[in-house]
Amino acid sequence: MTTQPLAGGELGRSRVRKEDARLVTGRTRWTDNITVPGLLHMALLRSPMAHARLDRVNVAPALERPGVIAAFSGRDLADELGSLPCVWPLTEDIVMPDHPPLAVDEVRYAGDPVAVVVARDRYAAADALEAVEVDYEPLPPVLDMEAALAEGAPLVHSGKGTNRCYTWPLATGDYDEARGRADVVLRRRYHQQRLIPNAMEPRAVVATPPTGSDEFTLYSSTQVPHIARVTLSMTTGIPEHRLRVVAPDVGGGFGSKLQVYGEEALALAVARRLDRPVKWTESRSEGYLATHHGRGQIQDVEIAATRDGTLLGLKVDLLADMGAYLMLIAPGTPILGSFMYPGIYKMDAYSFTCTGVFTTMTPVDAYRGAGRPEATFAIERTMDELAAELGVDPIELRRHNWIRHEEFPYTTAGGLTYDTGNYEVATSRALALFGYDDLRAEQRQRTAMGDSVRLGIGVSTYTEMCGLAPSRVLRDLRYAAGGWEAAAIRMLPTGKVQVVTGTSPHGQGHVTSWSQIAADVLGVPFEDVDVVHGDTKVAPQGMDTYGSRSLVVGGVAVHHAALKVVEKARKVAAHLLEASEADLEFSGGTFSVKGSPEARKTIQEVAFEAFSSHDLPEGMEPTINAEHLMDPDNFSFPHGTHLCAVEVDTETGQVRIRSYVCVDDVGRVINPMIVEGQVHGGVAQGIAQALYEEAVYDADGNLVSGTMADYLVPSAPDLPDFVTDRTETPATSNALGVKGVGEAGTIASTPAVVNAVVDALRPLGVRDVRMPCTPERIWQAIRQAEEAVEEGEQ
């Protein structure tokens, strides 16, 4: 269903994004565009080895190169730079090694920085890197998580005595008892390959020392300016009140900019040391090495069910690759998925254990979905496998087990309470749009004919937890901060409105959506609302953007702040109109007296009266501005059904997505056009994991997929047309009824595509293809299944 706007209101209206005209005409302010007088440029020398001792780092020869101003090793800056932050010490006994912005004694992944060169331009700085002399003493790489945990394995951090970072359990019910009652116990192993984020804008940093004030300013292409301000103050020793962090225009993030990186700390340290502004911008290949990776998990899943398909219990043992160091929220990322492995299904018992493992590869952290896509993949793949084992249709198995709409609110085996949902309606709508029965009939016909191009149908009925916020929940998970969000509304005397938000957009359309939310409450023109964000000096409070929290927490904070403005304005309007507040009606931005419609004041007129303060109620401050801090009591839970049909050429392994249908329920929709864009982008990213993308390392720990020639990012011609639709069950956890949409497409799409590939090949004896499902892997899976059949016949 398409959300309709309220009468005369903004919610549900497909407004063209305010941001777009400036972005597409090049009137942008990317970090790399920023220039200031006296600007110097920084380049980093990165280790070519995955694991080695640093016997010597000599930067002196670089100082002789033209244009070079300074050069530093890790030892040169060690006294003024602390360890990079990890704010999620998940367990009491977690192993948390120091993470220096420049390696001092040892490098632990290919790309670990060992020296920094500062020059008058970026090319001189890059050229001078080759003059730095480094003696490496090779150490064994650690690449396989299971081998890393074995007795006597080489250690990533020798001083810690183990490669085990933590072990975190979650259990509800008695899984062993449930398993004992089962007629069918199915076990599967799934690999979540490492993924490399590919935002359109590479990371970039500009650090300026105090000029005319005692304030350092850091411009960074970051998702988290407020978090960066706090943590970089701790890392560099610059007092927080003397550090301003600005996220200007940010060209995408996908979680990769939900981070506090060594380059940010180094830029501040160098600017302080030289008393000159410093810029660093990564190259694309440098980003492949140094920007954190995503996913990187091995999932061992066991599901127990009765013969009629009733789920009894689920057991998940997870190995999560941390890489060489703990990044900002890395330990907790797989734990965000721990609550979601039961998905939308009812069961009696659930057992989950996650073990974090250090390896000598690029550190891993949040990537679009952050734990939820991995969980959804595991349960949705397993449901298809169980359906095949029982000989039932995968849709019918899901129907048999999902939470029915009349059972909400429902507390799941994962311990979360889902407030609303209607899986029946979303699935029925998706099946109709997809033509499910006709496709199944065609599939049977083609299989009977022995068609070499097989038709496969994949199902994913998902839910996710959005609005990463409830501070009490984060406390219980040992997260260092809260999850609240801040918003303020300023009614300017000229009648315009300024919204100050603590969320920090990087492509989501916050300026447009927040303008709609404020305009809807205040009754002012959409065009008269300005949104301020991404600068800790002008928007001093906030917890930033990640985890599909911006609308559910930040947008709802804007809504509440606007309501407070209306209530403050009501007091002034009642005084000016010589009426009681109870007798005032507010509609379309105007206060009027019941029964006397000619007695009226617009909210803009009230704002000017408050500004002039000539005639205010006794004790009233001369402003109707307001702010609100939002800290929800619960997450929100979007859901939906994604269906994918693929054709797989069994002779070449080539996959073609024939059709893709998704029906999502993201609660009340503010701007349908923005929602459509988020869904399309998310689905594209999920398809990319299923079919294209993988970070590949060789036996020595070298990243061999370190360029776009080797790491396959799909473009528009590689993707199908998407058929999208929505159902709507408003959330009850917030006043707007919104649920979040930024990660939904990515969470749902990967299992739908892989399920379709496996479904196409199942008659040939294939029951899994490891992601990405490349033609080579598919061809090999078919050959292996044929060989298994031949061996069985002998």
mmCIF file of C-alpha atoms in Angstrom, residues 129-332:
data_model
loop_
_atom_site.group_PDB
_atom_site.id
_atom_site.type_symbol
_atom_site.label_atom_id
_atom_site.label_comp_id
_atom_site.label_asym_id
_atom_site.label_seq_id
_atom_site.Cartn_x
_atom_site.Cartn_y
_atom_site.Cartn_z
ATOM 1 C CA LEU A 129 57.005 7.386 1.090
ATOM 2 C CA GLU A 130 59.369 5.299 -1.000
ATOM 3 C CA ALA A 131 62.322 6.897 0.781
ATOM 4 C CA VAL A 132 61.271 5.684 4.234
ATOM 5 C CA GLU A 133 63.441 2.750 5.284
ATOM 6 C CA VAL A 134 61.742 -0.103 7.148
ATOM 7 C CA ASP A 135 63.215 -3.390 8.273
ATOM 8 C CA TYR A 136 60.582 -6.070 8.764
ATOM 9 C CA GLU A 137 61.147 -9.389 10.523
ATOM 10 C CA PRO A 138 58.426 -11.689 9.163
ATOM 11 C CA LEU A 139 56.074 -13.466 11.559
ATOM 12 C CA PRO A 140 53.527 -16.173 10.690
ATOM 13 C CA PRO A 141 50.206 -14.842 9.388
ATOM 14 C CA VAL A 142 46.976 -15.870 11.122
ATOM 15 C CA LEU A 143 44.196 -16.221 8.572
ATOM 16 C CA ASP A 144 41.966 -19.154 9.482
ATOM 17 C CA MET A 145 39.734 -18.586 12.525
ATOM 18 C CA GLU A 146 39.498 -22.228 13.520
ATOM 19 C CA ALA A 147 43.243 -22.715 13.186
ATOM 20 C CA ALA A 148 43.805 -19.504 15.160
ATOM 21 C CA LEU A 149 42.011 -21.017 18.161
ATOM 22 C CA ALA A 150 44.012 -24.253 18.086
ATOM 23 C CA GLU A 151 46.672 -25.020 20.685
ATOM 24 C CA GLY A 152 50.055 -23.639 19.678
ATOM 25 C CA ALA A 153 48.721 -21.379 16.912
ATOM 26 C CA PRO A 154 50.781 -18.275 16.051
ATOM 27 C CA LEU A 155 49.485 -15.276 17.966
ATOM 28 C CA VAL A 156 48.339 -11.996 16.492
ATOM 29 C CA HIS A 157 49.084 -10.265 19.803
ATOM 30 C CA SER A 158 51.827 -12.272 21.477
ATOM 31 C CA GLY A 159 51.465 -10.435 24.782
ATOM 32 C CA LYS A 160 47.840 -11.559 25.135
ATOM 33 C CA GLY A 161 48.557 -15.290 24.980
ATOM 34 C CA THR A 162 45.515 -16.100 22.841
ATOM 35 C CA ASN A 163 43.756 -15.279 19.575
ATOM 36 C CA ARG A 164 40.391 -15.583 21.304
ATOM 37 C CA CYS A 165 38.958 -12.116 21.833
ATOM 38 C CA TYR A 166 35.805 -13.113 23.723
ATOM 39 C CA THR A 167 33.091 -15.720 24.016
ATOM 40 C CA TRP A 168 29.533 -14.417 24.463
ATOM 41 C CA PRO A 169 26.542 -16.717 25.078
ATOM 42 C CA LEU A 170 22.793 -16.212 24.906
ATOM 43 C CA ALA A 171 20.266 -18.896 25.780
ATOM 44 C CA THR A 172 16.511 -19.069 26.283
ATOM 45 C CA GLY A 173 14.661 -22.262 27.083
ATOM 46 C CA ASP A 174 16.339 -25.677 27.160
ATOM 47 C CA TYR A 175 17.733 -26.420 23.724
ATOM 48 C CA ASP A 176 18.909 -29.942 24.589
ATOM 49 C CA GLU A 177 15.423 -30.828 25.813
ATOM 50 C CA ALA A 178 13.832 -29.386 22.676
ATOM 51 C CA ARG A 179 16.300 -31.251 20.497
ATOM 52 C CA GLY A 180 15.438 -34.464 22.297
ATOM 53 C CA ARG A 181 11.799 -34.095 21.237
ATOM 54 C CA ALA A 182 12.643 -33.455 17.594
ATOM 55 C CA ASP A 183 11.948 -35.795 14.686
ATOM 56 C CA VAL A 184 14.364 -33.880 12.479
ATOM 57 C CA VAL A 185 17.651 -32.223 13.446
ATOM 58 C CA LEU A 186 19.334 -30.377 10.605
ATOM 59 C CA ARG A 187 22.874 -28.988 10.698
ATOM 60 C CA ARG A 188 24.397 -26.549 8.259
ATOM 61 C CA ARG A 189 27.543 -24.427 8.045
ATOM 62 C CA TYR A 190 27.468 -21.052 6.318
ATOM 63 C CA HIS A 191 30.304 -18.680 5.517
ATOM 64 C CA GLN A 192 29.792 -14.926 5.613
ATOM 65 C CA GLN A 193 32.620 -13.717 3.422
ATOM 66 C CA ARG A 194 34.514 -10.539 4.186
ATOM 67 C CA LEU A 195 33.116 -7.524 2.372
ATOM 68 C CA ILE A 196 34.816 -4.222 1.568
ATOM 69 C CA PRO A 197 32.659 -1.078 1.777
ATOM 70 C CA ASN A 198 32.658 1.014 -1.374
ATOM 71 C CA ALA A 199 31.200 4.425 -0.590
ATOM 72 C CA MET A 200 31.291 6.822 -3.528
ATOM 73 C CA GLU A 201 33.405 9.251 -1.496
ATOM 74 C CA PRO A 202 36.670 7.878 -0.101
ATOM 75 C CA ARG A 203 37.571 8.743 3.464
ATOM 76 C CA ALA A 204 39.171 12.149 3.941
ATOM 77 C CA VAL A 205 40.316 14.291 6.852
ATOM 78 C CA VAL A 206 41.317 17.938 7.314
ATOM 79 C CA ALA A 207 42.667 18.995 10.711
ATOM 80 C CA THR A 208 43.278 22.622 11.576
ATOM 81 C CA PRO A 209 45.097 23.863 14.694
ATOM 82 C CA PRO A 210 43.796 26.797 16.738
ATOM 83 C CA THR A 211 43.763 30.045 14.778
ATOM 84 C CA GLY A 212 42.252 33.028 16.529
ATOM 85 C CA SER A 213 40.821 30.720 19.184
ATOM 86 C CA ASP A 214 41.968 27.757 21.220
ATOM 87 C CA GLU A 215 39.904 25.291 19.181
ATOM 88 C CA PHE A 216 41.076 22.474 16.931
ATOM 89 C CA THR A 217 38.742 21.681 14.031
ATOM 90 C CA LEU A 218 38.538 18.292 12.361
ATOM 91 C CA TYR A 219 36.653 17.926 9.099
ATOM 92 C CA SER A 220 36.031 14.272 8.341
ATOM 93 C CA SER A 221 33.893 12.195 6.012
ATOM 94 C CA THR A 222 32.359 10.478 9.002
ATOM 95 C CA GLN A 223 28.987 9.131 10.083
ATOM 96 C CA VAL A 224 29.749 9.894 13.739
ATOM 97 C CA PRO A 225 31.028 13.443 14.393
ATOM 98 C CA HIS A 226 29.791 13.495 17.999
ATOM 99 C CA ILE A 227 31.250 10.101 18.848
ATOM 100 C CA ALA A 228 34.477 11.063 17.069
ATOM 101 C CA ARG A 229 34.756 14.218 19.146
ATOM 102 C CA VAL A 230 34.608 12.326 22.430
ATOM 103 C CA THR A 231 36.873 9.454 21.446
ATOM 104 C CA LEU A 232 39.452 11.540 19.589
ATOM 105 C CA SER A 233 39.714 13.775 22.626
ATOM 106 C CA MET A 234 40.668 10.686 24.613
ATOM 107 C CA THR A 235 43.112 9.458 21.952
ATOM 108 C CA THR A 236 44.901 12.753 21.312
ATOM 109 C CA GLY A 237 44.587 14.437 24.708
ATOM 110 C CA ILE A 238 42.921 17.490 23.168
ATOM 111 C CA PRO A 239 40.216 18.587 25.640
ATOM 112 C CA GLU A 240 36.759 17.881 24.276
ATOM 113 C CA HIS A 241 35.654 21.502 24.626
ATOM 114 C CA ARG A 242 38.593 22.521 22.409
ATOM 115 C CA LEU A 243 37.789 20.046 19.638
ATOM 116 C CA ARG A 244 35.185 20.737 16.970
ATOM 117 C CA VAL A 245 34.301 17.919 14.556
ATOM 118 C CA VAL A 246 32.509 18.674 11.308
ATOM 119 C CA ALA A 247 31.031 16.122 8.918
ATOM 120 C CA PRO A 248 30.453 18.173 5.766
ATOM 121 C CA ASP A 249 28.828 16.554 2.739
ATOM 122 C CA VAL A 250 29.502 12.834 3.127
ATOM 123 C CA GLY A 251 29.248 10.630 0.069
ATOM 124 C CA GLY A 252 27.986 7.380 1.550
ATOM 125 C CA GLY A 253 29.234 5.201 4.349
ATOM 126 C CA PHE A 254 27.475 1.815 4.688
ATOM 127 C CA GLY A 255 29.016 1.562 8.159
ATOM 128 C CA SER A 256 32.586 2.151 6.981
ATOM 129 C CA LYS A 257 32.420 5.716 8.286
ATOM 130 C CA LEU A 258 30.874 4.597 11.562
ATOM 131 C CA GLN A 259 34.407 4.586 12.834
ATOM 132 C CA VAL A 260 37.154 6.572 14.477
ATOM 133 C CA TYR A 261 40.226 5.955 12.359
ATOM 134 C CA GLY A 262 43.927 6.354 12.936
ATOM 135 C CA GLU A 263 44.164 8.883 10.118
ATOM 136 C CA GLU A 264 41.871 11.243 12.036
ATOM 137 C CA ALA A 265 44.001 11.006 15.171
ATOM 138 C CA LEU A 266 47.201 11.354 13.142
ATOM 139 C CA ALA A 267 45.959 14.438 11.331
ATOM 140 C CA LEU A 268 45.185 16.117 14.650
ATOM 141 C CA ALA A 269 48.551 15.115 16.111
ATOM 142 C CA VAL A 270 50.478 16.368 13.069
ATOM 143 C CA ALA A 271 48.509 19.628 12.942
ATOM 144 C CA ARG A 272 49.280 20.162 16.614
ATOM 145 C CA ARG A 273 52.965 19.274 16.192
ATOM 146 C CA LEU A 274 53.489 21.510 13.117
ATOM 147 C CA ASP A 275 50.892 24.181 13.960
ATOM 148 C CA ARG A 276 49.682 23.879 10.369
ATOM 149 C CA PRO A 277 46.472 22.506 8.865
ATOM 150 C CA VAL A 278 46.807 19.006 7.408
ATOM 151 C CA LYS A 279 44.767 17.032 4.871
ATOM 152 C CA TRP A 280 44.654 13.329 4.088
ATOM 153 C CA THR A 281 42.493 11.658 1.433
ATOM 154 C CA GLU A 282 42.680 7.948 0.779
ATOM 155 C CA SER A 283 43.041 6.426 -2.650
ATOM 156 C CA ARG A 284 40.556 3.723 -3.559
ATOM 157 C CA SER A 285 43.149 0.950 -3.325
ATOM 158 C CA GLU A 286 44.394 2.345 -0.003
ATOM 159 C CA GLY A 287 40.831 2.270 1.274
ATOM 160 C CA TYR A 288 40.538 -1.409 0.388
ATOM 161 C CA LEU A 289 43.424 -2.075 2.766
ATOM 162 C CA ALA A 290 42.729 0.436 5.515
ATOM 163 C CA THR A 291 38.985 1.053 5.732
ATOM 164 C CA HIS A 292 37.444 -1.558 7.973
ATOM 165 C CA HIS A 293 35.879 -4.612 6.352
ATOM 166 C CA GLY A 294 32.485 -6.143 7.059
ATOM 167 C CA ARG A 295 30.995 -9.564 7.854
ATOM 168 C CA GLY A 296 33.690 -12.308 8.108
ATOM 169 C CA GLN A 297 31.909 -15.095 9.989
ATOM 170 C CA ILE A 298 31.500 -18.855 10.118
ATOM 171 C CA GLN A 299 28.010 -19.919 11.194
ATOM 172 C CA ASP A 300 27.282 -23.419 12.458
ATOM 173 C CA VAL A 301 23.503 -23.753 12.660
ATOM 174 C CA GLU A 302 21.414 -26.589 14.034
ATOM 175 C CA ILE A 303 17.623 -26.579 13.929
ATOM 176 C CA ALA A 304 15.253 -29.030 15.559
ATOM 177 C CA ALA A 305 11.705 -29.665 14.326
ATOM 178 C CA THR A 306 8.857 -32.139 14.389
ATOM 179 C CA ARG A 307 7.862 -34.158 11.342
ATOM 180 C CA ASP A 308 5.036 -31.712 10.545
ATOM 181 C CA GLY A 309 7.548 -28.865 10.417
ATOM 182 C CA THR A 310 6.944 -27.262 13.804
ATOM 183 C CA LEU A 311 10.138 -25.608 15.001
ATOM 184 C CA LEU A 312 11.309 -26.632 18.456
ATOM 185 C CA GLY A 313 14.719 -25.075 18.860
ATOM 186 C CA LEU A 314 17.673 -23.389 17.229
ATOM 187 C CA LYS A 315 21.366 -23.558 18.073
ATOM 188 C CA VAL A 316 23.977 -21.221 16.580
ATOM 189 C CA ASP A 317 27.726 -21.353 17.105
ATOM 190 C CA LEU A 318 29.401 -18.373 15.531
ATOM 191 C CA LEU A 319 33.031 -17.538 14.842
ATOM 192 C CA ALA A 320 33.424 -13.806 14.190
ATOM 193 C CA ASP A 321 36.587 -12.420 12.637
ATOM 194 C CA MET A 322 37.776 -9.272 14.423
ATOM 195 C CA GLY A 323 40.783 -8.808 12.177
ATOM 196 C CA ALA A 324 43.997 -7.494 13.690
ATOM 197 C CA TYR A 325 42.529 -4.966 16.161
ATOM 198 C CA LEU A 326 39.239 -4.071 17.791
ATOM 199 C CA MET A 327 37.634 -1.171 15.974
ATOM 200 C CA LEU A 328 34.988 1.118 17.455
ATOM 201 C CA ILE A 329 32.068 -1.302 17.913
ATOM 202 C CA ALA A 330 33.561 -4.464 16.411
ATOM 203 C CA PRO A 331 32.979 -6.871 19.328
ATOM 204 C CA GLY A 332 29.289 -5.992 19.511
#
